[in-house]
Amino acid sequence: MNWRSRSSLFLMEQLIVVTIFAICASICVNIFIGSYFMANDTRDMNRALIFARNGAECYKAYGDLEKTAAVLGGEYNLEGDSAVVYYDAGGLVCGKKEAVYALHIKKILGNAADENFEFPLLCKISVDKMMGKEIIGFTAAARRRAGFNE
């Protein structure tokens, strides 16, 4: 066996080893990229849950969307009977231009001013990313309390 055949076998072996390492490296990079996107989705879900919970608790406390919007620092829309609060990337209330998240609270059923109130005040609460993707959504209910004016 001459030296040329030995060197070509060695080069072939090295080529196979490098190919295996390249395949393993591409799999690892794929896993890291997937975990990065999963971490971002989890962060968005956690923030959205906090925003939605705050909105639901305010709505349950006041039973009125106008007061809820004022307490949360958002805007009240009389025509659609809804409130919207915009949040920046840090979770602080901001204007629509700087917003990353939007909390929407829309009344479904009930009127807090009705004296003969028997039904709960229902609203749909959702948190969206400003790109249009809904992160979380649920229905919340508040009951009118006798003598609760403010």
Tab-separated table of C-alpha atoms in Angstrom:
chain	number	residue	atom	x	y	z
A	1	MET	CA	0.000	0.000	0.000
A	2	ASN	CA	1.474	3.307	-0.993
A	3	TRP	CA	1.302	6.673	0.761
A	4	ARG	CA	-1.256	8.135	-1.679
A	5	SER	CA	-3.943	5.579	-0.863
A	6	ARG	CA	-3.372	6.084	2.879
A	7	SER	CA	-3.705	9.862	2.601
A	8	SER	CA	-6.863	9.603	0.491
A	9	LEU	CA	-8.438	7.312	3.134
A	10	PHE	CA	-7.446	9.780	5.847
A	11	LEU	CA	-8.988	12.675	3.903
A	12	MET	CA	-12.158	10.671	3.302
A	13	GLU	CA	-12.410	9.916	7.041
A	14	GLN	CA	-11.919	13.603	7.892
A	15	LEU	CA	-14.591	14.597	5.384
A	16	ILE	CA	-17.072	12.194	6.973
A	17	VAL	CA	-16.271	13.496	10.474
A	18	VAL	CA	-16.695	17.137	9.396
A	19	THR	CA	-20.014	16.284	7.717
A	20	ILE	CA	-21.299	14.597	10.889
A	21	PHE	CA	-20.260	17.604	12.998
A	22	ALA	CA	-21.958	19.978	10.534
A	23	ILE	CA	-25.212	18.005	10.744
A	24	CYS	CA	-25.071	17.984	14.559
A	25	ALA	CA	-24.325	21.721	14.642
A	26	SER	CA	-27.287	22.502	12.379
A	27	ILE	CA	-29.584	20.455	14.624
A	28	CYS	CA	-28.329	22.311	17.716
A	29	VAL	CA	-28.807	25.721	16.064
A	30	ASN	CA	-32.342	24.689	15.104
A	31	ILE	CA	-33.092	23.755	18.719
A	32	PHE	CA	-31.706	27.062	20.026
A	33	ILE	CA	-33.740	29.086	17.537
A	34	GLY	CA	-36.895	27.170	18.468
A	35	SER	CA	-36.289	27.764	22.174
A	36	TYR	CA	-35.766	31.493	21.518
A	37	PHE	CA	-39.164	31.788	19.824
A	38	MET	CA	-40.787	29.662	22.526
A	39	ALA	CA	-39.341	31.950	25.222
A	40	ASN	CA	-40.711	35.024	23.399
A	41	ASP	CA	-44.173	33.454	23.142
A	42	THR	CA	-44.083	32.573	26.850
A	43	ARG	CA	-43.052	36.127	27.758
A	44	ASP	CA	-45.905	37.528	25.665
A	45	MET	CA	-48.377	35.121	27.250
A	46	ASN	CA	-47.277	36.038	30.792
A	47	ARG	CA	-47.538	39.772	30.120
A	48	ALA	CA	-50.895	39.360	28.395
A	49	LEU	CA	-52.205	37.381	31.353
A	50	ILE	CA	-51.161	40.140	33.764
A	51	PHE	CA	-52.791	42.850	31.609
A	52	ALA	CA	-55.990	40.828	31.192
A	53	ARG	CA	-56.182	39.977	34.893
A	54	ASN	CA	-55.775	43.660	35.814
A	55	GLY	CA	-58.532	44.592	33.374
A	56	ALA	CA	-60.854	41.886	34.702
A	57	GLU	CA	-60.272	42.882	38.329
A	58	CYS	CA	-60.960	46.558	37.578
A	59	TYR	CA	-64.100	45.649	35.665
A	60	LYS	CA	-65.287	43.414	38.500
A	61	ALA	CA	-64.636	46.190	41.008
A	62	TYR	CA	-66.394	48.997	39.123
A	63	GLY	CA	-68.814	47.206	36.789
A	64	ASP	CA	-68.443	50.146	34.418
A	65	LEU	CA	-66.181	50.326	31.375
A	66	GLU	CA	-65.717	54.095	31.548
A	67	LYS	CA	-64.394	53.922	35.116
A	68	THR	CA	-62.340	50.844	34.278
A	69	ALA	CA	-60.681	52.636	31.351
A	70	ALA	CA	-59.965	55.681	33.522
A	71	VAL	CA	-58.365	53.595	36.290
A	72	LEU	CA	-56.235	51.578	33.859
A	73	GLY	CA	-55.188	54.677	31.907
A	74	GLY	CA	-56.898	53.689	28.675
A	75	GLU	CA	-59.514	55.042	26.307
A	76	TYR	CA	-63.276	54.497	26.506
A	77	ASN	CA	-65.315	54.186	23.304
A	78	LEU	CA	-68.976	54.986	23.947
A	79	GLU	CA	-70.199	53.825	20.529
A	80	GLY	CA	-68.735	50.339	20.749
A	81	ASP	CA	-69.150	50.260	24.532
A	82	SER	CA	-65.555	49.141	24.878
A	83	ALA	CA	-62.285	50.201	26.461
A	84	VAL	CA	-58.755	49.806	25.172
A	85	VAL	CA	-55.461	50.212	27.011
A	86	TYR	CA	-52.132	50.262	25.175
A	87	TYR	CA	-48.894	48.948	26.711
A	88	ASP	CA	-45.285	49.281	25.568
A	89	ALA	CA	-42.657	46.520	25.541
A	90	GLY	CA	-41.896	47.133	29.222
A	91	GLY	CA	-45.539	46.723	30.268
A	92	LEU	CA	-46.197	50.426	30.900
A	93	VAL	CA	-49.299	52.257	29.697
A	94	CYS	CA	-48.535	54.283	26.565
A	95	GLY	CA	-50.081	55.770	23.443
A	96	LYS	CA	-51.148	53.791	20.407
A	97	LYS	CA	-48.025	54.695	18.397
A	98	GLU	CA	-45.589	53.244	20.955
A	99	ALA	CA	-47.776	50.267	21.840
A	100	VAL	CA	-46.729	46.649	21.600
A	101	TYR	CA	-49.775	45.165	23.381
A	102	ALA	CA	-53.428	46.248	23.456
A	103	LEU	CA	-55.928	45.261	26.153
A	104	HIS	CA	-59.504	45.277	24.816
A	105	ILE	CA	-62.515	45.148	27.136
A	106	LYS	CA	-65.903	45.001	25.397
A	107	LYS	CA	-69.229	44.848	27.202
A	108	ILE	CA	-71.390	41.893	26.202
A	109	LEU	CA	-74.358	42.073	28.590
A	110	GLY	CA	-75.709	44.209	31.416
A	111	ASN	CA	-75.886	47.821	32.525
A	112	ALA	CA	-74.485	49.041	35.842
A	113	ALA	CA	-76.957	51.977	35.960
A	114	ASP	CA	-80.004	49.684	35.793
A	115	GLU	CA	-81.706	49.682	39.207
A	116	ASN	CA	-83.586	46.425	38.562
A	117	PHE	CA	-80.433	44.593	37.681
A	118	GLU	CA	-80.624	40.815	37.825
A	119	PHE	CA	-77.981	39.681	35.331
A	120	PRO	CA	-74.225	39.875	35.721
A	121	LEU	CA	-72.256	42.479	33.785
A	122	LEU	CA	-70.412	40.419	31.182
A	123	CYS	CA	-67.457	41.571	29.125
A	124	LYS	CA	-65.004	40.052	26.671
A	125	ILE	CA	-61.384	40.700	27.594
A	126	SER	CA	-58.598	40.108	25.124
A	127	VAL	CA	-54.953	41.095	24.770
A	128	ASP	CA	-53.502	41.438	21.299
A	129	LYS	CA	-50.071	42.100	19.957
A	130	MET	CA	-50.186	45.203	17.818
A	131	MET	CA	-49.429	43.029	14.787
A	132	GLY	CA	-52.983	41.677	15.139
A	133	LYS	CA	-52.388	38.319	16.826
A	134	GLU	CA	-54.624	37.673	19.861
A	135	ILE	CA	-52.550	36.327	22.730
A	136	ILE	CA	-55.267	35.646	25.281
A	137	GLY	CA	-59.017	36.134	25.538
A	138	PHE	CA	-61.752	35.275	28.024
A	139	THR	CA	-65.079	36.459	29.425
A	140	ALA	CA	-65.334	38.181	32.809
A	141	ALA	CA	-68.380	38.949	34.912
A	142	ALA	CA	-69.135	41.588	37.522
A	143	ARG	CA	-72.220	41.854	39.700
A	144	ARG	CA	-73.856	45.169	40.503
A	145	ARG	CA	-73.616	45.878	44.202
A	146	ALA	CA	-76.393	47.732	45.985
A	147	GLY	CA	-75.322	51.251	46.945
A	148	PHE	CA	-72.093	51.082	44.923
A	149	ASN	CA	-72.012	54.446	43.150
A	150	GLU	CA	-68.302	55.214	42.693
